[in-house]
Structures are given as structure tokens and as C-alpha cells.
Amino acid sequence: MSDSEPGSMQKSDNLSTPSSTPLDAKTIDFVCREQGYEVEVIVLSEVESTNSWLFENKSDAPIMLCAAEQQTVGRGRRGKTWHSPESGVTFSIRFNRPEAVTEFAGLSLLVGACLCDQLRQVGASDAMVKWPNDVLVNGAKLSGILIETSVSAAADSATTVVIGIGINYRRGGEVALIDQSSTDLYEICGTHLPDRSELIANVASRVIASVIDGVPQALQSLAGQWGRYDALAGSEVTVDAGSRKVAGRVQGIDQSGRLKVETDDGLQAFSSADISVRAR
Ligand code: BTN
């Protein structure tokens, strides 16, 4: 391995990469606008969690994006912590939408597909979605999604949806705290890292398109193309759905985004569960 290969670099090397360019609200705003979306953007140098910030700081904007250089209490799914270094990629998008909260079931799959499309475009050509919320590259986690909703009393906005996205950009010492196999864009793209503000805006624009098209409709079309994204295709898995635990083989998703698993008792569909891949 030569010194210029990313794997051989020490994280303390004084390498000039796009991660040294601060996040820029104007760039995020500009790139979203170029793609036809008006988004209120705020960039914070430090915040506990961009998801929490958007729930605590209401505005009338139909779409607001909060990105942070650093989160001090980044939150993951199931009460876990999302560890990220300074100058990472951590952001959330808040939508005030007229639809009922039930209309957003399966949204994480759409967000995962949007992430894959954008991450592939910047060099992570093997990015796949592990149902329901993770983006993996060769089994290692590159990105995670945390979607939270609240039902509003206001007549013109029935549901507030906050979509939080963390992308491992260039990990530092916090990697020791991550309890699963992980990777980052630096490992994948080397010094050809995308600009963080542009990456955020491009992912956000894709996500916005899916949400405003209507999640159920977008899911129906995603179901037909799921093979392009499915990290679990054909895998033997154990499904832990709380009261229901089964083993079987993954058969893709249905039109509502539920995971289909062929079990000894026939085909079963899950809308929410923890999935572990069984060693063959
Ligand atoms: C997971 O994989 O468990 C989900 C991780 C989601 C992390 C993102 S980072 C931006 C947003 N703010 C948070 O506190 N969490 C999400």
C-alpha cells in the first residue's frame, strides 16, 4: 500500500480535503434552489442533535434543513448514540405536511434509496440499503437514518416529519465507540471527497422530491426497483419484531415497503423489525 492510499493515512495527517471547508448554508440553499426546492437552511457549529433542534425550533417554513459541524448527543435508532467527529455530515430535514402520519410509513426506504443514489454518484458505487434504515457498503455501515414524527394541532400542517441523516465522512477516534462494522467516504473516495454542503443539498433535494411526490406512491415505484438497493436480497435472516421472532429468507419488499421473508410457515411481511443476517 502506498502512502497516498487512504487506508495508510493516519487520521492526524494534515491533509487538505473538502472536510476542511466549513459547512455553508448559502451553498446548501443554492444547490437546493437549483433543483427547484426552497428550503430554510441553518448551519450550526455545535448542537446536541439536529433532529432535536428542529423539533425545538419551530418555523413556518414548509421545509427546513439543519446541519451541524458537530453533534454532542447525536441520536441513532432504538436509543443508540450516533457517534460522529467534528466536520462530519450530520443533518436533518423537517417537513410540515398536510398528510396524516400513517402516510409516512416506509419513508426510511425512500430516504435510503435517495442516499444510495447520491452516494453512488460521488464514488460509493456499492452503496446498498439494509432494510429498513441503514446504508451499507460491502456490509459496513456508511450512513444511518433516524425518522421522527409529531402530529400537529395546526390545521394546515397535520404532521411534522424530521428526517435525520448521518453519513460517515471521515471518521476519527470515535470509531472505537461504534459497535458494528463501519466505513466512511474517505475510505471509499480517498481525497476525492465531495464537498459536504453540496452532498447534503443533493441528498436533501432527492429526499424532498420523494416526500412531496407522496410517500405511498413513491414506495410503489421503489418496490419495483428494490433489487437495485437491497443489501439483504436472498439473505438468510433472523427477524426480531418484538413479539414475533422468525427465521427465513428475504424476498424483497412489498408495495408498502414491508420486508417479505419466506419462513417455514409461509411468506410473512414485517413493517418494523431488527434484522440479523445468519452465517451460511
Ligand atoms: C441510526 O443508524 O441509528 C440512525 C442514525 C441517525 C443519525 C443522524 S445524524 C443527524 C440526525 N441527528 C441525530 O441526532 N441523529 C440523526
PDB file of N, CA, C and O in Angstrom, residues 201-274:
ATOM      1  N   ALA A 201     -26.953  19.016   0.308  1.00  0.00           N
ATOM      2  CA  ALA A 201     -28.011  19.606  -0.518  1.00  0.00           C
ATOM      3  C   ALA A 201     -28.510  18.618  -1.573  1.00  0.00           C
ATOM      4  O   ALA A 201     -29.717  18.558  -1.860  1.00  0.00           O
ATOM      5  N   ASN A 202     -27.602  17.833  -2.146  1.00  0.00           N
ATOM      6  CA  ASN A 202     -28.033  16.882  -3.174  1.00  0.00           C
ATOM      7  C   ASN A 202     -28.852  15.746  -2.574  1.00  0.00           C
ATOM      8  O   ASN A 202     -29.838  15.304  -3.170  1.00  0.00           O
ATOM      9  N   VAL A 203     -28.433  15.259  -1.408  1.00  0.00           N
ATOM     10  CA  VAL A 203     -29.249  14.225  -0.747  1.00  0.00           C
ATOM     11  C   VAL A 203     -30.602  14.825  -0.382  1.00  0.00           C
ATOM     12  O   VAL A 203     -31.662  14.232  -0.642  1.00  0.00           O
ATOM     13  N   ALA A 204     -30.574  16.025   0.211  1.00  0.00           N
ATOM     14  CA  ALA A 204     -31.831  16.652   0.654  1.00  0.00           C
ATOM     15  C   ALA A 204     -32.778  16.849  -0.522  1.00  0.00           C
ATOM     16  O   ALA A 204     -33.979  16.585  -0.412  1.00  0.00           O
ATOM     17  N   SER A 205     -32.262  17.284  -1.671  1.00  0.00           N
ATOM     18  CA  SER A 205     -33.142  17.524  -2.830  1.00  0.00           C
ATOM     19  C   SER A 205     -33.812  16.229  -3.285  1.00  0.00           C
ATOM     20  O   SER A 205     -34.998  16.218  -3.636  1.00  0.00           O
ATOM     21  N   ARG A 206     -33.063  15.145  -3.256  1.00  0.00           N
ATOM     22  CA  ARG A 206     -33.664  13.852  -3.631  1.00  0.00           C
ATOM     23  C   ARG A 206     -34.760  13.471  -2.639  1.00  0.00           C
ATOM     24  O   ARG A 206     -35.835  12.973  -3.021  1.00  0.00           O
ATOM     25  N   VAL A 207     -34.468  13.668  -1.349  1.00  0.00           N
ATOM     26  CA  VAL A 207     -35.435  13.301  -0.307  1.00  0.00           C
ATOM     27  C   VAL A 207     -36.695  14.168  -0.436  1.00  0.00           C
ATOM     28  O   VAL A 207     -37.824  13.669  -0.346  1.00  0.00           O
ATOM     29  N   ILE A 208     -36.487  15.455  -0.668  1.00  0.00           N
ATOM     30  CA  ILE A 208     -37.628  16.375  -0.789  1.00  0.00           C
ATOM     31  C   ILE A 208     -38.526  15.926  -1.950  1.00  0.00           C
ATOM     32  O   ILE A 208     -39.750  15.883  -1.832  1.00  0.00           O
ATOM     33  N   ALA A 209     -37.903  15.551  -3.065  1.00  0.00           N
ATOM     34  CA  ALA A 209     -38.692  15.104  -4.226  1.00  0.00           C
ATOM     35  C   ALA A 209     -39.566  13.910  -3.846  1.00  0.00           C
ATOM     36  O   ALA A 209     -40.756  13.859  -4.186  1.00  0.00           O
ATOM     37  N   SER A 210     -39.006  12.948  -3.105  1.00  0.00           N
ATOM     38  CA  SER A 210     -39.783  11.759  -2.723  1.00  0.00           C
ATOM     39  C   SER A 210     -40.932  12.127  -1.800  1.00  0.00           C
ATOM     40  O   SER A 210     -42.034  11.600  -1.931  1.00  0.00           O
ATOM     41  N   VAL A 211     -40.660  13.034  -0.842  1.00  0.00           N
ATOM     42  CA  VAL A 211     -41.697  13.365   0.139  1.00  0.00           C
ATOM     43  C   VAL A 211     -42.827  14.137  -0.526  1.00  0.00           C
ATOM     44  O   VAL A 211     -44.004  13.839  -0.302  1.00  0.00           O
ATOM     45  N   ILE A 212     -42.480  15.086  -1.386  1.00  0.00           N
ATOM     46  CA  ILE A 212     -43.573  15.883  -1.950  1.00  0.00           C
ATOM     47  C   ILE A 212     -44.321  15.139  -3.062  1.00  0.00           C
ATOM     48  O   ILE A 212     -45.463  15.435  -3.337  1.00  0.00           O
ATOM     49  N   ASP A 213     -43.708  14.108  -3.628  1.00  0.00           N
ATOM     50  CA  ASP A 213     -44.440  13.257  -4.593  1.00  0.00           C
ATOM     51  C   ASP A 213     -45.509  12.424  -3.896  1.00  0.00           C
ATOM     52  O   ASP A 213     -46.396  11.886  -4.537  1.00  0.00           O
ATOM     53  N   GLY A 214     -45.368  12.252  -2.589  1.00  0.00           N
ATOM     54  CA  GLY A 214     -46.284  11.383  -1.838  1.00  0.00           C
ATOM     55  C   GLY A 214     -45.582  10.065  -1.554  1.00  0.00           C
ATOM     56  O   GLY A 214     -45.195   9.350  -2.483  1.00  0.00           O
ATOM     57  N   VAL A 215     -45.419   9.761  -0.266  1.00  0.00           N
ATOM     58  CA  VAL A 215     -44.637   8.573   0.103  1.00  0.00           C
ATOM     59  C   VAL A 215     -45.267   7.273  -0.423  1.00  0.00           C
ATOM     60  O   VAL A 215     -44.561   6.432  -1.003  1.00  0.00           O
ATOM     61  N   PRO A 216     -46.582   7.054  -0.282  1.00  0.00           N
ATOM     62  CA  PRO A 216     -47.130   5.772  -0.759  1.00  0.00           C
ATOM     63  C   PRO A 216     -46.886   5.559  -2.257  1.00  0.00           C
ATOM     64  O   PRO A 216     -46.521   4.452  -2.676  1.00  0.00           O
ATOM     65  N   GLN A 217     -47.044   6.617  -3.043  1.00  0.00           N
ATOM     66  CA  GLN A 217     -46.826   6.490  -4.494  1.00  0.00           C
ATOM     67  C   GLN A 217     -45.352   6.200  -4.787  1.00  0.00           C
ATOM     68  O   GLN A 217     -45.019   5.330  -5.597  1.00  0.00           O
ATOM     69  N   ALA A 218     -44.466   6.953  -4.109  1.00  0.00           N
ATOM     70  CA  ALA A 218     -43.029   6.764  -4.349  1.00  0.00           C
ATOM     71  C   ALA A 218     -42.599   5.348  -3.924  1.00  0.00           C
ATOM     72  O   ALA A 218     -41.766   4.721  -4.578  1.00  0.00           O
ATOM     73  N   LEU A 219     -43.211   4.838  -2.856  1.00  0.00           N
ATOM     74  CA  LEU A 219     -42.862   3.477  -2.402  1.00  0.00           C
ATOM     75  C   LEU A 219     -43.280   2.426  -3.416  1.00  0.00           C
ATOM     76  O   LEU A 219     -42.568   1.439  -3.621  1.00  0.00           O
ATOM     77  N   GLN A 220     -44.443   2.645  -4.025  1.00  0.00           N
ATOM     78  CA  GLN A 220     -44.897   1.672  -5.028  1.00  0.00           C
ATOM     79  C   GLN A 220     -43.899   1.574  -6.162  1.00  0.00           C
ATOM     80  O   GLN A 220     -43.585   0.484  -6.626  1.00  0.00           O
ATOM     81  N   SER A 221     -43.370   2.728  -6.597  1.00  0.00           N
ATOM     82  CA  SER A 221     -42.410   2.620  -7.699  1.00  0.00           C
ATOM     83  C   SER A 221     -41.067   2.093  -7.197  1.00  0.00           C
ATOM     84  O   SER A 221     -40.379   1.363  -7.903  1.00  0.00           O
ATOM     85  N   LEU A 222     -40.708   2.413  -5.940  1.00  0.00           N
ATOM     86  CA  LEU A 222     -39.446   1.876  -5.406  1.00  0.00           C
ATOM     87  C   LEU A 222     -39.506   0.348  -5.306  1.00  0.00           C
ATOM     88  O   LEU A 222     -38.508  -0.332  -5.571  1.00  0.00           O
ATOM     89  N   ALA A 223     -40.683  -0.197  -4.936  1.00  0.00           N
ATOM     90  CA  ALA A 223     -40.798  -1.651  -4.743  1.00  0.00           C
ATOM     91  C   ALA A 223     -40.361  -2.396  -6.016  1.00  0.00           C
ATOM     92  O   ALA A 223     -39.691  -3.431  -5.937  1.00  0.00           O
ATOM     93  N   GLY A 224     -40.703  -1.828  -7.178  1.00  0.00           N
ATOM     94  CA  GLY A 224     -40.347  -2.466  -8.445  1.00  0.00           C
ATOM     95  C   GLY A 224     -38.857  -2.412  -8.752  1.00  0.00           C
ATOM     96  O   GLY A 224     -38.351  -3.193  -9.554  1.00  0.00           O
ATOM     97  N   GLN A 225     -38.160  -1.490  -8.100  1.00  0.00           N
ATOM     98  CA  GLN A 225     -36.706  -1.350  -8.380  1.00  0.00           C
ATOM     99  C   GLN A 225     -35.865  -1.735  -7.169  1.00  0.00           C
ATOM    100  O   GLN A 225     -34.681  -1.415  -7.110  1.00  0.00           O
ATOM    101  N   TRP A 226     -36.495  -2.347  -6.180  1.00  0.00           N
ATOM    102  CA  TRP A 226     -35.814  -2.558  -4.909  1.00  0.00           C
ATOM    103  C   TRP A 226     -34.530  -3.397  -5.056  1.00  0.00           C
ATOM    104  O   TRP A 226     -33.582  -3.251  -4.291  1.00  0.00           O
ATOM    105  N   GLY A 227     -34.523  -4.279  -6.043  1.00  0.00           N
ATOM    106  CA  GLY A 227     -33.337  -5.118  -6.264  1.00  0.00           C
ATOM    107  C   GLY A 227     -32.064  -4.303  -6.443  1.00  0.00           C
ATOM    108  O   GLY A 227     -30.963  -4.767  -6.122  1.00  0.00           O
ATOM    109  N   ARG A 228     -32.197  -3.083  -6.924  1.00  0.00           N
ATOM    110  CA  ARG A 228     -31.007  -2.221  -7.124  1.00  0.00           C
ATOM    111  C   ARG A 228     -30.425  -1.738  -5.800  1.00  0.00           C
ATOM    112  O   ARG A 228     -29.305  -1.237  -5.760  1.00  0.00           O
ATOM    113  N   TYR A 229     -31.237  -1.816  -4.745  1.00  0.00           N
ATOM    114  CA  TYR A 229     -30.813  -1.238  -3.464  1.00  0.00           C
ATOM    115  C   TYR A 229     -30.682  -2.267  -2.341  1.00  0.00           C
ATOM    116  O   TYR A 229     -30.140  -1.960  -1.285  1.00  0.00           O
ATOM    117  N   ASP A 230     -31.211  -3.469  -2.550  1.00  0.00           N
ATOM    118  CA  ASP A 230     -31.457  -4.411  -1.457  1.00  0.00           C
ATOM    119  C   ASP A 230     -30.190  -5.119  -0.984  1.00  0.00           C
ATOM    120  O   ASP A 230     -29.730  -6.076  -1.606  1.00  0.00           O
ATOM    121  N   ALA A 231     -29.659  -4.659   0.161  1.00  0.00           N
ATOM    122  CA  ALA A 231     -28.458  -5.294   0.722  1.00  0.00           C
ATOM    123  C   ALA A 231     -28.781  -6.684   1.271  1.00  0.00           C
ATOM    124  O   ALA A 231     -27.874  -7.477   1.524  1.00  0.00           O
ATOM    125  N   LEU A 232     -30.066  -6.983   1.489  1.00  0.00           N
ATOM    126  CA  LEU A 232     -30.440  -8.261   2.112  1.00  0.00           C
ATOM    127  C   LEU A 232     -30.966  -9.274   1.096  1.00  0.00           C
ATOM    128  O   LEU A 232     -31.385 -10.369   1.490  1.00  0.00           O
ATOM    129  N   ALA A 233     -30.951  -8.946  -0.178  1.00  0.00           N
ATOM    130  CA  ALA A 233     -31.582  -9.817  -1.182  1.00  0.00           C
ATOM    131  C   ALA A 233     -31.158 -11.273  -1.018  1.00  0.00           C
ATOM    132  O   ALA A 233     -29.966 -11.579  -1.055  1.00  0.00           O
ATOM    133  N   GLY A 234     -32.131 -12.135  -0.826  1.00  0.00           N
ATOM    134  CA  GLY A 234     -31.870 -13.577  -0.738  1.00  0.00           C
ATOM    135  C   GLY A 234     -31.158 -14.025   0.525  1.00  0.00           C
ATOM    136  O   GLY A 234     -30.851 -15.209   0.670  1.00  0.00           O
ATOM    137  N   SER A 235     -30.909 -13.113   1.457  1.00  0.00           N
ATOM    138  CA  SER A 235     -30.156 -13.495   2.674  1.00  0.00           C
ATOM    139  C   SER A 235     -31.019 -14.327   3.610  1.00  0.00           C
ATOM    140  O   SER A 235     -32.224 -14.131   3.714  1.00  0.00           O
ATOM    141  N   GLU A 236     -30.340 -15.234   4.303  1.00  0.00           N
ATOM    142  CA  GLU A 236     -30.986 -15.971   5.405  1.00  0.00           C
ATOM    143  C   GLU A 236     -30.891 -15.067   6.622  1.00  0.00           C
ATOM    144  O   GLU A 236     -29.776 -14.644   6.988  1.00  0.00           O
ATOM    145  N   VAL A 237     -32.037 -14.746   7.215  1.00  0.00           N
ATOM    146  CA  VAL A 237     -32.023 -13.768   8.304  1.00  0.00           C
ATOM    147  C   VAL A 237     -32.819 -14.258   9.508  1.00  0.00           C
ATOM    148  O   VAL A 237     -33.647 -15.169   9.400  1.00  0.00           O
ATOM    149  N   THR A 238     -32.536 -13.607  10.626  1.00  0.00           N
ATOM    150  CA  THR A 238     -33.398 -13.747  11.795  1.00  0.00           C
ATOM    151  C   THR A 238     -34.096 -12.404  11.944  1.00  0.00           C
ATOM    152  O   THR A 238     -33.457 -11.356  11.909  1.00  0.00           O
ATOM    153  N   VAL A 239     -35.418 -12.463  12.081  1.00  0.00           N
ATOM    154  CA  VAL A 239     -36.217 -11.245  12.190  1.00  0.00           C
ATOM    155  C   VAL A 239     -36.727 -11.135  13.622  1.00  0.00           C
ATOM    156  O   VAL A 239     -37.384 -12.053  14.115  1.00  0.00           O
ATOM    157  N   ASP A 240     -36.396 -10.010  14.261  1.00  0.00           N
ATOM    158  CA  ASP A 240     -36.879  -9.784  15.620  1.00  0.00           C
ATOM    159  C   ASP A 240     -37.876  -8.632  15.576  1.00  0.00           C
ATOM    160  O   ASP A 240     -37.497  -7.465  15.501  1.00  0.00           O
ATOM    161  N   ALA A 241     -39.155  -8.988  15.585  1.00  0.00           N
ATOM    162  CA  ALA A 241     -40.195  -7.964  15.521  1.00  0.00           C
ATOM    163  C   ALA A 241     -40.874  -7.839  16.881  1.00  0.00           C
ATOM    164  O   ALA A 241     -42.093  -7.692  16.976  1.00  0.00           O
ATOM    165  N   GLY A 242     -40.085  -7.917  17.938  1.00  0.00           N
ATOM    166  CA  GLY A 242     -40.637  -7.805  19.299  1.00  0.00           C
ATOM    167  C   GLY A 242     -41.336  -9.093  19.692  1.00  0.00           C
ATOM    168  O   GLY A 242     -40.671 -10.074  20.029  1.00  0.00           O
ATOM    169  N   SER A 243     -42.654  -9.105  19.543  1.00  0.00           N
ATOM    170  CA  SER A 243     -43.413 -10.302  19.949  1.00  0.00           C
ATOM    171  C   SER A 243     -43.213 -11.455  18.956  1.00  0.00           C
ATOM    172  O   SER A 243     -43.461 -12.610  19.268  1.00  0.00           O
ATOM    173  N   ARG A 244     -42.793 -11.138  17.756  1.00  0.00           N
ATOM    174  CA  ARG A 244     -42.651 -12.142  16.694  1.00  0.00           C
ATOM    175  C   ARG A 244     -41.183 -12.290  16.333  1.00  0.00           C
ATOM    176  O   ARG A 244     -40.533 -11.314  15.960  1.00  0.00           O
ATOM    177  N   LYS A 245     -40.641 -13.500  16.471  1.00  0.00           N
ATOM    178  CA  LYS A 245     -39.250 -13.741  16.050  1.00  0.00           C
ATOM    179  C   LYS A 245     -39.264 -14.913  15.086  1.00  0.00           C
ATOM    180  O   LYS A 245     -39.750 -15.987  15.429  1.00  0.00           O
ATOM    181  N   VAL A 246     -38.754 -14.690  13.896  1.00  0.00           N
ATOM    182  CA  VAL A 246     -38.758 -15.775  12.913  1.00  0.00           C
ATOM    183  C   VAL A 246     -37.425 -15.815  12.166  1.00  0.00           C
ATOM    184  O   VAL A 246     -36.665 -14.846  12.175  1.00  0.00           O
ATOM    185  N   ALA A 247     -37.207 -16.964  11.525  1.00  0.00           N
ATOM    186  CA  ALA A 247     -36.032 -17.094  10.657  1.00  0.00           C
ATOM    187  C   ALA A 247     -36.541 -17.367   9.252  1.00  0.00           C
ATOM    188  O   ALA A 247     -37.600 -17.977   9.078  1.00  0.00           O
ATOM    189  N   GLY A 248     -35.805 -16.933   8.254  1.00  0.00           N
ATOM    190  CA  GLY A 248     -36.233 -17.203   6.885  1.00  0.00           C
ATOM    191  C   GLY A 248     -35.337 -16.527   5.875  1.00  0.00           C
ATOM    192  O   GLY A 248     -34.271 -16.009   6.208  1.00  0.00           O
ATOM    193  N   ARG A 249     -35.827 -16.534   4.625  1.00  0.00           N
ATOM    194  CA  ARG A 249     -35.033 -15.955   3.532  1.00  0.00           C
ATOM    195  C   ARG A 249     -35.734 -14.693   3.005  1.00  0.00           C
ATOM    196  O   ARG A 249     -36.936 -14.716   2.725  1.00  0.00           O
ATOM    197  N   VAL A 250     -34.972 -13.620   2.861  1.00  0.00           N
ATOM    198  CA  VAL A 250     -35.547 -12.337   2.429  1.00  0.00           C
ATOM    199  C   VAL A 250     -35.975 -12.404   0.954  1.00  0.00           C
ATOM    200  O   VAL A 250     -35.244 -12.914   0.101  1.00  0.00           O
ATOM    201  N   GLN A 251     -37.179 -11.875   0.721  1.00  0.00           N
ATOM    202  CA  GLN A 251     -37.751 -11.881  -0.644  1.00  0.00           C
ATOM    203  C   GLN A 251     -38.115 -10.474  -1.099  1.00  0.00           C
ATOM    204  O   GLN A 251     -39.156 -10.258  -1.711  1.00  0.00           O
ATOM    205  N   GLY A 252     -37.338  -9.481  -0.697  1.00  0.00           N
ATOM    206  CA  GLY A 252     -37.610  -8.105  -1.146  1.00  0.00           C
ATOM    207  C   GLY A 252     -38.661  -7.418  -0.284  1.00  0.00           C
ATOM    208  O   GLY A 252     -38.896  -7.798   0.864  1.00  0.00           O
ATOM    209  N   ILE A 253     -39.275  -6.385  -0.865  1.00  0.00           N
ATOM    210  CA  ILE A 253     -40.297  -5.634  -0.127  1.00  0.00           C
ATOM    211  C   ILE A 253     -41.614  -5.654  -0.901  1.00  0.00           C
ATOM    212  O   ILE A 253     -41.625  -5.878  -2.114  1.00  0.00           O
ATOM    213  N   ASP A 254     -42.705  -5.391  -0.166  1.00  0.00           N
ATOM    214  CA  ASP A 254     -43.986  -5.258  -0.870  1.00  0.00           C
ATOM    215  C   ASP A 254     -44.233  -3.785  -1.214  1.00  0.00           C
ATOM    216  O   ASP A 254     -43.379  -2.933  -0.952  1.00  0.00           O
ATOM    217  N   GLN A 255     -45.387  -3.490  -1.762  1.00  0.00           N
ATOM    218  CA  GLN A 255     -45.673  -2.129  -2.258  1.00  0.00           C
ATOM    219  C   GLN A 255     -45.775  -1.099  -1.136  1.00  0.00           C
ATOM    220  O   GLN A 255     -45.761   0.099  -1.397  1.00  0.00           O
ATOM    221  N   SER A 256     -45.888  -1.573   0.115  1.00  0.00           N
ATOM    222  CA  SER A 256     -45.907  -0.635   1.251  1.00  0.00           C
ATOM    223  C   SER A 256     -44.548  -0.548   1.919  1.00  0.00           C
ATOM    224  O   SER A 256     -44.421   0.066   2.978  1.00  0.00           O
ATOM    225  N   GLY A 257     -43.562  -1.229   1.367  1.00  0.00           N
ATOM    226  CA  GLY A 257     -42.221  -1.183   1.938  1.00  0.00           C
ATOM    227  C   GLY A 257     -41.986  -2.210   3.034  1.00  0.00           C
ATOM    228  O   GLY A 257     -40.940  -2.203   3.680  1.00  0.00           O
ATOM    229  N   ARG A 258     -42.955  -3.135   3.230  1.00  0.00           N
ATOM    230  CA  ARG A 258     -42.745  -4.157   4.263  1.00  0.00           C
ATOM    231  C   ARG A 258     -41.760  -5.214   3.759  1.00  0.00           C
ATOM    232  O   ARG A 258     -41.790  -5.585   2.574  1.00  0.00           O
ATOM    233  N   LEU A 259     -40.915  -5.700   4.673  1.00  0.00           N
ATOM    234  CA  LEU A 259     -39.929  -6.724   4.294  1.00  0.00           C
ATOM    235  C   LEU A 259     -40.615  -8.076   4.188  1.00  0.00           C
ATOM    236  O   LEU A 259     -41.294  -8.516   5.120  1.00  0.00           O
ATOM    237  N   LYS A 260     -40.428  -8.742   3.050  1.00  0.00           N
ATOM    238  CA  LYS A 260     -41.039 -10.064   2.866  1.00  0.00           C
ATOM    239  C   LYS A 260     -39.996 -11.135   3.182  1.00  0.00           C
ATOM    240  O   LYS A 260     -38.865 -11.081   2.693  1.00  0.00           O
ATOM    241  N   VAL A 261     -40.414 -12.082   4.025  1.00  0.00           N
ATOM    242  CA  VAL A 261     -39.493 -13.149   4.430  1.00  0.00           C
ATOM    243  C   VAL A 261     -40.198 -14.496   4.258  1.00  0.00           C
ATOM    244  O   VAL A 261     -41.306 -14.704   4.775  1.00  0.00           O
ATOM    245  N   GLU A 262     -39.566 -15.379   3.514  1.00  0.00           N
ATOM    246  CA  GLU A 262     -40.108 -16.727   3.325  1.00  0.00           C
ATOM    247  C   GLU A 262     -39.697 -17.570   4.524  1.00  0.00           C
ATOM    248  O   GLU A 262     -38.509 -17.770   4.774  1.00  0.00           O
ATOM    249  N   THR A 263     -40.666 -18.011   5.300  1.00  0.00           N
ATOM    250  CA  THR A 263     -40.367 -18.791   6.512  1.00  0.00           C
ATOM    251  C   THR A 263     -40.949 -20.201   6.344  1.00  0.00           C
ATOM    252  O   THR A 263     -41.659 -20.470   5.368  1.00  0.00           O
ATOM    253  N   ASP A 264     -40.697 -21.052   7.326  1.00  0.00           N
ATOM    254  CA  ASP A 264     -41.273 -22.407   7.276  1.00  0.00           C
ATOM    255  C   ASP A 264     -42.794 -22.353   7.285  1.00  0.00           C
ATOM    256  O   ASP A 264     -43.459 -23.280   6.831  1.00  0.00           O
ATOM    257  N   ASP A 265     -43.354 -21.254   7.820  1.00  0.00           N
ATOM    258  CA  ASP A 265     -44.821 -21.105   7.871  1.00  0.00           C
ATOM    259  C   ASP A 265     -45.361 -20.286   6.702  1.00  0.00           C
ATOM    260  O   ASP A 265     -46.488 -19.798   6.754  1.00  0.00           O
ATOM    261  N   GLY A 266     -44.552 -20.070   5.683  1.00  0.00           N
ATOM    262  CA  GLY A 266     -45.010 -19.301   4.524  1.00  0.00           C
ATOM    263  C   GLY A 266     -44.427 -17.898   4.520  1.00  0.00           C
ATOM    264  O   GLY A 266     -43.591 -17.548   5.359  1.00  0.00           O
ATOM    265  N   LEU A 267     -44.906 -17.103   3.566  1.00  0.00           N
ATOM    266  CA  LEU A 267     -44.376 -15.748   3.388  1.00  0.00           C
ATOM    267  C   LEU A 267     -44.954 -14.817   4.457  1.00  0.00           C
ATOM    268  O   LEU A 267     -46.161 -14.759   4.650  1.00  0.00           O
ATOM    269  N   GLN A 268     -44.067 -14.117   5.169  1.00  0.00           N
ATOM    270  CA  GLN A 268     -44.527 -13.162   6.178  1.00  0.00           C
ATOM    271  C   GLN A 268     -43.980 -11.778   5.813  1.00  0.00           C
ATOM    272  O   GLN A 268     -42.908 -11.666   5.209  1.00  0.00           O
ATOM    273  N   ALA A 269     -44.710 -10.727   6.208  1.00  0.00           N
ATOM    274  CA  ALA A 269     -44.275  -9.353   5.896  1.00  0.00           C
ATOM    275  C   ALA A 269     -44.147  -8.566   7.192  1.00  0.00           C
ATOM    276  O   ALA A 269     -44.985  -8.689   8.094  1.00  0.00           O
ATOM    277  N   PHE A 270     -43.106  -7.766   7.276  1.00  0.00           N
ATOM    278  CA  PHE A 270     -42.803  -7.013   8.501  1.00  0.00           C
ATOM    279  C   PHE A 270     -42.694  -5.528   8.176  1.00  0.00           C
ATOM    280  O   PHE A 270     -42.004  -5.141   7.238  1.00  0.00           O
ATOM    281  N   SER A 271     -43.378  -4.715   8.990  1.00  0.00           N
ATOM    282  CA  SER A 271     -43.254  -3.264   8.766  1.00  0.00           C
ATOM    283  C   SER A 271     -42.180  -2.665   9.654  1.00  0.00           C
ATOM    284  O   SER A 271     -41.690  -1.565   9.392  1.00  0.00           O
ATOM    285  N   SER A 272     -41.814  -3.382  10.719  1.00  0.00           N
ATOM    286  CA  SER A 272     -40.754  -2.866  11.591  1.00  0.00           C
ATOM    287  C   SER A 272     -40.112  -4.059  12.305  1.00  0.00           C
ATOM    288  O   SER A 272     -40.830  -4.911  12.832  1.00  0.00           O
ATOM    289  N   ALA A 273     -38.810  -4.131  12.280  1.00  0.00           N
ATOM    290  CA  ALA A 273     -38.124  -5.271  12.917  1.00  0.00           C
ATOM    291  C   ALA A 273     -36.620  -5.037  12.884  1.00  0.00           C
ATOM    292  O   ALA A 273     -36.138  -4.188  12.128  1.00  0.00           O
ATOM    293  N   ASP A 274     -35.927  -5.768  13.718  1.00  0.00           N
ATOM    294  CA  ASP A 274     -34.459  -5.806  13.668  1.00  0.00           C
ATOM    295  C   ASP A 274     -34.054  -7.042  12.877  1.00  0.00           C
ATOM    296  O   ASP A 274     -34.542  -8.135  13.168  1.00  0.00           O
TER     297      ASP A 274
END
